[in-house]
Coordinates of C-alpha atoms (C1' of nucleotides) in Angstrom, one line a residue:
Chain A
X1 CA 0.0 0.0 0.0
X2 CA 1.8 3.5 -0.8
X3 CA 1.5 5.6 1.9
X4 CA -0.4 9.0 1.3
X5 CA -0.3 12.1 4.1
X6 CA -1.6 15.0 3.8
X7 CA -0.9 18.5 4.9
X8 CA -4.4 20.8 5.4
X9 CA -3.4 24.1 6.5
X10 CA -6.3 26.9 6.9
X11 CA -5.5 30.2 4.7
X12 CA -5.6 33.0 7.3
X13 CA -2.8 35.3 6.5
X14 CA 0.5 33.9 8.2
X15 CA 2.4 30.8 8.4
X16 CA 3.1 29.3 11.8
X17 CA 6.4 27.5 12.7
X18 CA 4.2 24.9 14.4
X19 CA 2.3 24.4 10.4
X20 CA 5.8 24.2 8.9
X21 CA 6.9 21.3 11.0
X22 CA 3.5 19.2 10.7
X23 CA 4.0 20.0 7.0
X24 CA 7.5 18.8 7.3
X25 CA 7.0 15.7 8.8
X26 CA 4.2 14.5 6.9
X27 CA 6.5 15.8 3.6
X28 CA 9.5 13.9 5.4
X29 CA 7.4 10.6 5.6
X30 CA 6.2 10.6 2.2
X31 CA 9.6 11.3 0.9
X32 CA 11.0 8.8 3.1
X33 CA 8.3 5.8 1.7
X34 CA 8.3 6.7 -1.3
X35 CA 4.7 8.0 -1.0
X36 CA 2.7 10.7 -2.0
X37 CA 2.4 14.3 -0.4
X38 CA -1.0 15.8 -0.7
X39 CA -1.5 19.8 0.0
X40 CA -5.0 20.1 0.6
X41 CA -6.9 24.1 1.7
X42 CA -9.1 23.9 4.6
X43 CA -10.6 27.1 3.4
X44 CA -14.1 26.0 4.8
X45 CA -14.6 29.3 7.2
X46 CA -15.1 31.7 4.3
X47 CA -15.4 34.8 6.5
X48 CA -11.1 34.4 6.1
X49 CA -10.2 32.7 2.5
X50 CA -8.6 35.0 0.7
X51 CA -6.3 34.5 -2.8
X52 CA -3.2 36.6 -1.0
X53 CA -3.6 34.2 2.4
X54 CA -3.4 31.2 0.5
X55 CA -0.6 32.9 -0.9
X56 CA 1.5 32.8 1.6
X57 CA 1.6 29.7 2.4
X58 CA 2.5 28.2 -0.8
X59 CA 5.0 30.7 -0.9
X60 CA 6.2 29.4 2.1
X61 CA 6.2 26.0 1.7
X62 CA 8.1 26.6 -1.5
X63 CA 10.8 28.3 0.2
X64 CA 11.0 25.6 2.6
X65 CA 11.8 23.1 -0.2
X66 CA 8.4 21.1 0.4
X67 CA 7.0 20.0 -2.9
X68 CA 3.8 18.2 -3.1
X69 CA 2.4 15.8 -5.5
X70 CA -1.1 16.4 -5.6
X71 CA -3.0 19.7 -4.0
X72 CA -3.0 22.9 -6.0
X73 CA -1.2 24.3 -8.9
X74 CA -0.1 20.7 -9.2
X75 CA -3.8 18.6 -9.9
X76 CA -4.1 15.1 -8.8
X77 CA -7.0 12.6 -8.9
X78 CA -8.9 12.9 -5.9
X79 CA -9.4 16.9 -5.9
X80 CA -10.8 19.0 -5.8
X81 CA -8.1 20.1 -3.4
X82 CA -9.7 23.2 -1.6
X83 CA -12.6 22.5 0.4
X84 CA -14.5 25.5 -0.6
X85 CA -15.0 23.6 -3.9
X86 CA -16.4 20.5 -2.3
X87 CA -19.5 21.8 -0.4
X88 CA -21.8 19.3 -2.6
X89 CA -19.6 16.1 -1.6
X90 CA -20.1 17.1 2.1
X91 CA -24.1 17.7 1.4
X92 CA -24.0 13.7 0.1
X93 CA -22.0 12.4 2.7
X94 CA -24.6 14.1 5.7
X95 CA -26.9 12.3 3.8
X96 CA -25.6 9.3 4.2
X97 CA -25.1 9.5 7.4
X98 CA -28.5 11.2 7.7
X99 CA -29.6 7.8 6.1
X100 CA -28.2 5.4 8.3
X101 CA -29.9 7.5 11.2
X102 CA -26.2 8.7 12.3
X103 CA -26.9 12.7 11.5
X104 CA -29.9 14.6 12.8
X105 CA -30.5 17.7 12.3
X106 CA -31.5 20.1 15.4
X107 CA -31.6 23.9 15.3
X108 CA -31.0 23.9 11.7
X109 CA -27.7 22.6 12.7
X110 CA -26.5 19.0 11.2
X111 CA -25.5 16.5 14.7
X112 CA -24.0 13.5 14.6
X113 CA -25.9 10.5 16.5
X114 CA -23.4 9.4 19.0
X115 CA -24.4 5.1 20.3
X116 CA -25.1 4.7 24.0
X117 CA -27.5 5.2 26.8
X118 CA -28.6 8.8 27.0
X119 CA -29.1 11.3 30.0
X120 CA -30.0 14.6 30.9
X121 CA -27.4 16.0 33.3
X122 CA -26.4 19.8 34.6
X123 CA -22.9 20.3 33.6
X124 CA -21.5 23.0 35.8
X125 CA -18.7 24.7 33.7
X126 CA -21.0 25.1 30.6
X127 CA -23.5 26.1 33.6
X128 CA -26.9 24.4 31.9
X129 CA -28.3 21.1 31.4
X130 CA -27.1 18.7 28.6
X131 CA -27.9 15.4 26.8
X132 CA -24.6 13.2 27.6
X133 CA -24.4 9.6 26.2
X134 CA -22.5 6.5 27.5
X135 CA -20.7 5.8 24.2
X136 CA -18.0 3.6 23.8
X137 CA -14.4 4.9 24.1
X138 CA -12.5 5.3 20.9
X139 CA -9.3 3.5 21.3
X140 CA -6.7 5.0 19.1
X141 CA -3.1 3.3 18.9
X142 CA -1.3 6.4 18.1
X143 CA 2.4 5.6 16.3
X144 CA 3.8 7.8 18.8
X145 CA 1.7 7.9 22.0
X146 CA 0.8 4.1 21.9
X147 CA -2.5 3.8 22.7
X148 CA -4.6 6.4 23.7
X149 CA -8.5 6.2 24.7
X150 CA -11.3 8.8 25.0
X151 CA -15.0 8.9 25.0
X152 CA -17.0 11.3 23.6
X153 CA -20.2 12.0 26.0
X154 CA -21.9 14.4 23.6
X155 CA -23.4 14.6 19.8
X156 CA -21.7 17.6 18.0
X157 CA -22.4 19.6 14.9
X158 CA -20.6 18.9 12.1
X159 CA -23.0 20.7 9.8
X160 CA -23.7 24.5 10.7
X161 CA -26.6 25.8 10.7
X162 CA -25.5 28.2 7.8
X163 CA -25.2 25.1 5.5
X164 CA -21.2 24.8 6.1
X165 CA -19.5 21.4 7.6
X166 CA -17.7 22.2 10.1
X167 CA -13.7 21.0 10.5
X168 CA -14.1 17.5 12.2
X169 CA -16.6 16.2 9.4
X170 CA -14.6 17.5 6.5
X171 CA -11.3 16.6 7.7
X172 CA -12.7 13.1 8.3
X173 CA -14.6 12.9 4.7
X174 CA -11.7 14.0 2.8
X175 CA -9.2 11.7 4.4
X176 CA -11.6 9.0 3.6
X177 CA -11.9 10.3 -0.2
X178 CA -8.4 11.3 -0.7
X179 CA -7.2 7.6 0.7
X180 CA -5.4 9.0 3.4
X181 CA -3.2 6.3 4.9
X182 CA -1.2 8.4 7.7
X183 CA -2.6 11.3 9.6
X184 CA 0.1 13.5 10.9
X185 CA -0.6 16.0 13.1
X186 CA 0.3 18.5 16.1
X187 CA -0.9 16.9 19.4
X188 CA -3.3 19.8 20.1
X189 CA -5.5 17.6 17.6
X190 CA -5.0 14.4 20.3
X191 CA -8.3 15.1 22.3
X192 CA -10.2 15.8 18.8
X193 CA -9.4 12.3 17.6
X194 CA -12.0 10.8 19.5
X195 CA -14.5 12.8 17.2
X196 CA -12.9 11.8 14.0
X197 CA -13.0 8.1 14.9
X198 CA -16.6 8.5 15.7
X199 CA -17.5 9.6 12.0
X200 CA -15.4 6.8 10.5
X201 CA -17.0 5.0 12.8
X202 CA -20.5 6.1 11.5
X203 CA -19.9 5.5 7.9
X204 CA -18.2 2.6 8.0
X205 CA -14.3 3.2 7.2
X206 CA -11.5 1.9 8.9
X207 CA -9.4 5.1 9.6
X208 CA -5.8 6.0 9.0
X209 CA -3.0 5.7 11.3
X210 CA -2.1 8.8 13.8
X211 CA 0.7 9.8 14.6
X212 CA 0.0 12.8 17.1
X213 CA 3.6 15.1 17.3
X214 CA 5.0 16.8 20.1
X215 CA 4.0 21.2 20.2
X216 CA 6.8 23.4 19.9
X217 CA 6.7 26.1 23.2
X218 CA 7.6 29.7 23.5
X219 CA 11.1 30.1 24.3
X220 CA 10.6 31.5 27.4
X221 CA 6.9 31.7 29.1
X222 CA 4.1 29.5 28.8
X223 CA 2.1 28.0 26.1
X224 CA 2.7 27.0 22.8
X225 CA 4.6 29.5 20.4
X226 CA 1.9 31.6 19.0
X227 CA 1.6 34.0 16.1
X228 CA 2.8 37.1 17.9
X229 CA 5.7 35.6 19.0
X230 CA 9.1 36.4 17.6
X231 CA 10.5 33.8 15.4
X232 CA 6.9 32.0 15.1
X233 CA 6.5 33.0 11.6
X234 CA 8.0 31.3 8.5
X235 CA 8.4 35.2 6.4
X236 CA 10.6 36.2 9.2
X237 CA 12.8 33.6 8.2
X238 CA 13.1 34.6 5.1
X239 CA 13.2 38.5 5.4
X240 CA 16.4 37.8 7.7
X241 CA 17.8 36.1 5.0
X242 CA 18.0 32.4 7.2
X243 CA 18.6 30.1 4.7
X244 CA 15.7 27.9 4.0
X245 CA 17.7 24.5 4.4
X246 CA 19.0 25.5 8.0
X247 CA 15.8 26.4 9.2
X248 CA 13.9 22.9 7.8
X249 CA 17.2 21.2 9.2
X250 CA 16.4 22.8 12.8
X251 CA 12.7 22.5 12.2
X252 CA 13.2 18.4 12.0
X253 CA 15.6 18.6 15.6
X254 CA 12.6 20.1 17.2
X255 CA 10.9 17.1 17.7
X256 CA 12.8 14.5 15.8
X257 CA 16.7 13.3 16.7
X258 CA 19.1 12.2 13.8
X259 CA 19.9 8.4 14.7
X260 CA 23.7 8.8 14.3
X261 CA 23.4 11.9 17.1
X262 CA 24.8 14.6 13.8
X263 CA 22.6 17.3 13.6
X264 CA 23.4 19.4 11.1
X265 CA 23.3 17.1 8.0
X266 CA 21.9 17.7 4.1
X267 CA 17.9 17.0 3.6
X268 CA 18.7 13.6 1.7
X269 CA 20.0 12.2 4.6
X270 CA 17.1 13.1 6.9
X271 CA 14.7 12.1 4.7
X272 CA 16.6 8.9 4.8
X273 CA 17.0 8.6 8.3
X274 CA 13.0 9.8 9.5
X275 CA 10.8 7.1 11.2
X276 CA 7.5 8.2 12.8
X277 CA 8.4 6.1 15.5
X278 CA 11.5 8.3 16.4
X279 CA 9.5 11.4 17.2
X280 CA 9.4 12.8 20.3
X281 CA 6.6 12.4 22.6
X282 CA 7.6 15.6 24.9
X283 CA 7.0 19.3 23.4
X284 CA 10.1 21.4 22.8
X285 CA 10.9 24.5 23.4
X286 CA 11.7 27.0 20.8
X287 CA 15.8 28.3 20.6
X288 CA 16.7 30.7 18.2
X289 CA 20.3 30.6 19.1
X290 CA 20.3 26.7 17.9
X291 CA 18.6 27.7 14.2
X292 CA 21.1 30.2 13.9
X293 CA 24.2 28.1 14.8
X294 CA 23.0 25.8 12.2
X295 CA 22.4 28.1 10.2
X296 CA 25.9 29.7 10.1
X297 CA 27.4 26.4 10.4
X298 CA 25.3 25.6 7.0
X299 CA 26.5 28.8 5.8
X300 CA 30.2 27.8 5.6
X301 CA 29.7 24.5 4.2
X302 CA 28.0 26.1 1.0
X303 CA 29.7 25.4 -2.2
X304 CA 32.0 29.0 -2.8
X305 CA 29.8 29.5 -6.4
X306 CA 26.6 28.8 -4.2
X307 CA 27.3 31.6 -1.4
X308 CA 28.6 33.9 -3.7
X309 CA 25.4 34.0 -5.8
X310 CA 23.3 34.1 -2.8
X311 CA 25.8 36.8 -1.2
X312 CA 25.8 39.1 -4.5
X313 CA 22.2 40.2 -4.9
X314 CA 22.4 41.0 -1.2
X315 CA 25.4 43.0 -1.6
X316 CA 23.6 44.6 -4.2
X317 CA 20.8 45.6 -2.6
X318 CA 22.9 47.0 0.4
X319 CA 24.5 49.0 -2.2
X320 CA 28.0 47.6 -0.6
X321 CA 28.8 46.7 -4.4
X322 CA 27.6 47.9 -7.7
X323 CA 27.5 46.4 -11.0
X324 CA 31.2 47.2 -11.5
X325 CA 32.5 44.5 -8.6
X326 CA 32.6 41.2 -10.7
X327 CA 31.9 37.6 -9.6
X328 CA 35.7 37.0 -10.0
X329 CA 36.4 39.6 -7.2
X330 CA 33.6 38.4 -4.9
X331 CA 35.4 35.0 -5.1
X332 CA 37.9 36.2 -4.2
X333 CA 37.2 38.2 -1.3
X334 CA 35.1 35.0 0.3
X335 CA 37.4 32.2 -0.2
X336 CA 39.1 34.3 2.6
X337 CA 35.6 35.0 4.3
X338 CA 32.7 32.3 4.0
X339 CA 34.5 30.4 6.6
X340 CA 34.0 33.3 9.0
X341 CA 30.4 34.7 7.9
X342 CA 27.7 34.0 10.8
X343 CA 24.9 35.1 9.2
X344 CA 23.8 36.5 5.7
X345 CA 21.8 39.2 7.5
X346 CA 24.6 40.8 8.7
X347 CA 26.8 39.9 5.5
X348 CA 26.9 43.6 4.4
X349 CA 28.3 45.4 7.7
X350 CA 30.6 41.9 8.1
X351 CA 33.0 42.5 4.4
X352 CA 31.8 46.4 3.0
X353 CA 35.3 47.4 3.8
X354 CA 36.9 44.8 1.1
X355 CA 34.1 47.7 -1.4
X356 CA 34.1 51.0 0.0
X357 CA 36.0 53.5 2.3
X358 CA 32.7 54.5 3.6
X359 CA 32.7 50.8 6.4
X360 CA 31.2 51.2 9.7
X361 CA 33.7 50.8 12.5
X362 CA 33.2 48.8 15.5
X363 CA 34.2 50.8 18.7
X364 CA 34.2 47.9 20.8
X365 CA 36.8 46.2 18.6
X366 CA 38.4 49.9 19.0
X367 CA 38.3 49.8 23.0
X368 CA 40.2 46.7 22.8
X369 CA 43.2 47.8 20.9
X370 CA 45.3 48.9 24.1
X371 CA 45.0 45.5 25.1
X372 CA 47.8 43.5 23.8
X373 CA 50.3 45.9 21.8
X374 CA 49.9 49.0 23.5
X375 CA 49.4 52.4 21.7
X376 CA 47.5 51.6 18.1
X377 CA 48.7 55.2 16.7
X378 CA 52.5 53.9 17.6
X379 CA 52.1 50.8 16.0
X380 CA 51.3 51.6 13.1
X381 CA 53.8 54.7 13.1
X382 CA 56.2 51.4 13.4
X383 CA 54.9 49.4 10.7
X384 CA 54.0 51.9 7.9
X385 CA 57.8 51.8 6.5
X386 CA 57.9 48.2 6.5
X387 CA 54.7 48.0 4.5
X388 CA 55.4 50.9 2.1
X389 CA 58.3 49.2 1.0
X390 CA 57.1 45.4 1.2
X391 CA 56.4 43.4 -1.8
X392 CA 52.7 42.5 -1.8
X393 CA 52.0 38.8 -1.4
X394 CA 51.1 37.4 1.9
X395 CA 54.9 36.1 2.0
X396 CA 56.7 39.1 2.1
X397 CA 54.0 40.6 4.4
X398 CA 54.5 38.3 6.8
X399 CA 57.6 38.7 7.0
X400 CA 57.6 42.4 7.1
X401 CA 55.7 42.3 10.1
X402 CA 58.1 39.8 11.6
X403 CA 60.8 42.1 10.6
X404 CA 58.7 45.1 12.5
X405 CA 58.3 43.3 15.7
X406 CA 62.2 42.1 15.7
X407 CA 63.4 45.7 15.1
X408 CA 61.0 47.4 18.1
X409 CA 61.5 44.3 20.5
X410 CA 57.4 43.2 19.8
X411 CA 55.4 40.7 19.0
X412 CA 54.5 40.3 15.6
X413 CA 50.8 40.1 16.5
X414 CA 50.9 43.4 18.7
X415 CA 50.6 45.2 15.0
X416 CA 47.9 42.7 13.8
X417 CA 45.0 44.2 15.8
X418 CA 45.8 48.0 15.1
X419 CA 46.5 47.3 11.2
X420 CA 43.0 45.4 11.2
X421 CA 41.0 48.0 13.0
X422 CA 42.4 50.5 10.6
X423 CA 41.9 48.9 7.5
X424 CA 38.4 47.0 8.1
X425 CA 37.1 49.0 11.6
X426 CA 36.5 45.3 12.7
X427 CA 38.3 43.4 15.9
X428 CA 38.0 39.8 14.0
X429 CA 37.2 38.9 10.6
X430 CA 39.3 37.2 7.8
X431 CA 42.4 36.3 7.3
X432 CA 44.6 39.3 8.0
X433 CA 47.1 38.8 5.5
X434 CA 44.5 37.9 3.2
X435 CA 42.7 41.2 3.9
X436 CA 46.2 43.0 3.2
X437 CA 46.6 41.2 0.4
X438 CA 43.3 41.7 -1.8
X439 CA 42.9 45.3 -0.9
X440 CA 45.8 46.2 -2.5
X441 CA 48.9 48.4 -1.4
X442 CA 47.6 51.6 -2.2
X443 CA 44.0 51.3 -0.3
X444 CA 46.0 49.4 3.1
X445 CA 48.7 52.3 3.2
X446 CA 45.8 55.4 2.7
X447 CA 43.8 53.8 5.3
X448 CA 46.5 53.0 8.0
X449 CA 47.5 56.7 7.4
X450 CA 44.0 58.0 7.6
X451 CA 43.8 56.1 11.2
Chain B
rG1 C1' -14.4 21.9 36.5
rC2 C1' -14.0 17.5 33.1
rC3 C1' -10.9 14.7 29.6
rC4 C1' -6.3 13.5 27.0
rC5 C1' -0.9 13.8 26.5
rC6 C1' 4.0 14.7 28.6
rU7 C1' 8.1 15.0 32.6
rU8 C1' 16.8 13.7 31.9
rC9 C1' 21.7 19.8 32.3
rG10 C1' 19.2 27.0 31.3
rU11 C1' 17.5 25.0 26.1
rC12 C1' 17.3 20.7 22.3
rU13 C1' 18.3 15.8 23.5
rA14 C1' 21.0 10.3 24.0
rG15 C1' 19.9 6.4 27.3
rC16 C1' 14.3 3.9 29.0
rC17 C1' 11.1 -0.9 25.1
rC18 C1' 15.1 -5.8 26.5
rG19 C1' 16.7 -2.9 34.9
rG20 C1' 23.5 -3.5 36.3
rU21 C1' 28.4 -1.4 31.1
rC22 C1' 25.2 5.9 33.6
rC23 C1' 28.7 8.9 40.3
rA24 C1' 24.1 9.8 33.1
rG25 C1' 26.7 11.0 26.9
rG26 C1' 26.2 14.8 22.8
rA27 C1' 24.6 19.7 20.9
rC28 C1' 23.3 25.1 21.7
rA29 C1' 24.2 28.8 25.3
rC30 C1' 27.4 30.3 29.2
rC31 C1' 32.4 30.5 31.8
rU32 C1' 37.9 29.6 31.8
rC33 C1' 42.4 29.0 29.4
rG34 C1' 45.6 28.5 24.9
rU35 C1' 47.3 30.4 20.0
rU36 C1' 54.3 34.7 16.7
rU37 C1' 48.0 35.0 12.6
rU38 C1' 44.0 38.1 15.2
rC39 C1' 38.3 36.1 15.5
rA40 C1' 31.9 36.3 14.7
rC41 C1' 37.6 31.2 13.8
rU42 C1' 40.0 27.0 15.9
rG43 C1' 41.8 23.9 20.1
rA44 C1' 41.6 22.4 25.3
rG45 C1' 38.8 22.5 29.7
rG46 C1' 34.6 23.7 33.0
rU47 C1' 29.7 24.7 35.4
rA48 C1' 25.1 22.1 34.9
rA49 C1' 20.0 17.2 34.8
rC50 C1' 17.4 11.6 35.9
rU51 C1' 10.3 16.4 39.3
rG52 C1' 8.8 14.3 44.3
rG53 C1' 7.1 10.1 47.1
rG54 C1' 6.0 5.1 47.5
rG55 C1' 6.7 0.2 45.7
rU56 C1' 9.0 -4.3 42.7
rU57 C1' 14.2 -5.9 42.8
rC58 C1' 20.4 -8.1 45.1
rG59 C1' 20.3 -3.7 42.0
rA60 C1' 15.9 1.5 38.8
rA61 C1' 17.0 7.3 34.9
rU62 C1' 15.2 2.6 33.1
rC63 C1' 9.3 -1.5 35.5
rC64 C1' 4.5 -0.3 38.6
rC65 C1' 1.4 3.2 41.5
rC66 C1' 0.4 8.0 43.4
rA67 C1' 1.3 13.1 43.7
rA68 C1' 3.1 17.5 41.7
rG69 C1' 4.4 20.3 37.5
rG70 C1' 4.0 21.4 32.3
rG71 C1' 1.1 21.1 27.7
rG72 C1' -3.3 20.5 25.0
rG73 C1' -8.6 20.0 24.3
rC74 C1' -13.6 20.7 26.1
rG75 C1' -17.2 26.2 19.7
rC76 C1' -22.7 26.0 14.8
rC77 C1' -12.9 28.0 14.7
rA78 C1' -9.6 25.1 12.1

RNA sequence: GCCCCCUUCGUCUAGCCCGGUCCAGGACACCUCGUUUUCACUGAGGUAACUGGGGUUCGAAUCCCCAAGGGGGCGCCA
């Protein structure tokens, strides 16, 4: 049997961190079996379907590198794919069910019949009197909770009185119609399962597997990371220039551990590696400072052409570079800095000094210049000969500064944190000599003057 | 209030199923130190956890029970 998941995301403006992971994993799994990935629009509550909403996500998903095989743009035999389409399949299913005396209708809303003995009983917290019925608990054997029981004690509407089904009774028929094999989904849904088993139940169908996942928290606080939280939404991501394969890759740890204990690691090999039985059962707390340590350690793994076209347009945009700066010269200037980058959002501040005169300078890496060689302004009184007359390859600069330090009883290193500040207004960065090197003579000697 | 799920370092987790190899391992963060090539690098080191209580057992992070804590659900939202 192939395995078919779904991901059924509502349209309502934004997409959620907690939405991208379900999507992942159920994309992971499909990948993983060799099954298909079906993108279906729960766009059932009309008062917020909109065409830009359902923009977003798509966008988003794209951007996350989650393709899917059926769902729209794409087609597929069991659509149509957005629920708002498929009013008149829900109107044939309640009468099924109407037929088989499982659906009544009550206050112009659509009930389903629930099987037991029934009672009138005063509920307190809903503070009036209510029907409850002894019905059998629905035993689920969720693939990561084990098994799970609940019983429902009370019919619910799953038409409304408006002539829309409501969530539970589509989400149910269209699992059934699409031939969904393997429902996964956040464990907020855990306590609604016992309602979906009742309509399969009710018409007949052995359901799908469950596989309920773990909730990912606020970073600090309580609850689960919600919309107005920083970092909760998938844009953000992308406006701070994350790239997409280090967030998915931190996405999967939240909730999911490699089996070789490697965490960073290519999306071939996770997609490899995923069981549903290896997800957590425990909800995790959201830690930006993890996705961006993967991120910058993903960073400096790209291939050089790969960072250097992702780098340029960014440059560009900065205006740290024009049109005039060629690719040639951008390799260049990051086969001596990739392996230092932390973050492509900050990429323009980190290596404008290799482009303009105009670079920001860093006062705390100026503070820190008395540290080790004592006066900067003396040093590089002491150096500027040396490097007016030195030949200019990293050889003979390196040995000029050795020469330096000899001649004025020094380290060769007390001269490397003045020269640096002078030339790139930074306390670390690249490869000093490398610096030196590809800003030419002219441009190092003007600015160590200028200091 | 009722129902369901969960509980190992500050955070993410390994180990738990098949009890001894765990005075609990890794990663992020943090702290310290090293570097005649600086660091937003790299190397070395460090602080830090089995929620509590009862059992079972020669022995429990691992099995059972209870409590506490955390999370979720209880809509004519999805």
């Amino acid at each position: 049997m192939t395995v078919r998941v779904r991901f059924a995301p509502s349209p309502t403006g934004f997409f959620h961190i907690g939405s991208a992971r379900t999507a992942l994993f159920n994309w992971l799994y499909a990948r993983h079996t060799g099954g298909k990935f079906i993108l279906r629009i729960e766009d059932t509550d009309k008062e917020r379907n909109s065409e830009a909403f359902l923009k977003v996500i798509l966008d988003s998903m794209h951007w996350l590198g989650m393709d899917w095989d059926e769902g729209p743009n794409v087609g597929g035999n069991y659509g149509p794919y957005f629920q708002s389409q498929r009013t008149d399949f829900y109107r044939q299913k309640l009468q099924e069910l109407a037929a088989k005396g499982r659906a009544y209708e009550k206050d112009g809303a659509w009930w389903l019949r629930l099987e037991g003995a029934r009672s009138k009983v005063f509920d307190d917290h809903l503070g009036r009197e209510i029907e409850k019925v002894e019905a059998a608990p629905m035993v689920l054997d969720d693939l990561i909770r084990g098994r799970v029981e609940r019983a429902e004690d009370r019919d619910f509407v799953i038409f409304r009185s408006n002539g829309e089904p409501v969530f539970h009774f589509v989400n149910v028929v269209d699992d059934i119609a699409m031939q969904i094999t393997h429902v996964i989904r956040g464990e907020d849904h855990l306590s609604n399962t016992s309602k979906h088993l009742e309509i399969f139940k009710a018409f007949g169908v052995t359901p799908p597997a469950y596989a309920h996942i773990p909730l990912i928290l606020k970073t600090d606080g309580p609850g689960k990371m919600s919309k107005r939280d920083r970092g909760a939404l998938i844009e953000e991501y992308q406006q701070r220039r994350y790239l997409p394969g280090a967030v998915r890759n931190y996405l999967c740890l939240l909730g999911w551990t490699p089996a070789n204990g490697q965490e960073v690691l290519p999306i071939e090999e996770i997609i490899r590696q995923f069981e549903l039985k290896d997800i957590h059962q425990s909800n995790a707390r959201f830690d930006e400072r993890k996705m961006a340590h993967i991120n910058t350690q993903t960073l400096r793994h790209l291939p050089r052409e790969t960072f250097v076209s992702l780098a340029q347009p960014i440059l560009k945009s900065a205006q740290v570079i024009d049109d005039q700066v060629t690719t040639e010269r951008l390799n260049e200037v990051f086969a001596i800095v990739q392996e230092k980058v932390n973050s492509l959002e900050h990429l323009p501040e980190f290596v404008s000094y290799f482009f303009t005169d105009q670079f920001t300078k860093d006062p705390a890496a100026l503070a820190n210049l008395t540290k080790k060689g004592g006066d900067p302004a003396a040093r590089l009184c002491e150096i500027l000969p040396a490097l007016e007359t030195c030949a200019w390859t990293e050889t003979d600069l390196d040995a000029a500064f050795t020469a330096t330090g000899l001649a004025h009883q020094r380290k060769a290193t007390d001269y490397f944190a003045p020269v640096r500040y002078a030339v790139s207004g930074q306390g670390g960065g690249a490869h000093l000599l490398g610096i030196l090197r590809l800003l030419g003579q002219a441009k190092v000697l003007a600015r160590l003057r200028a200091f």
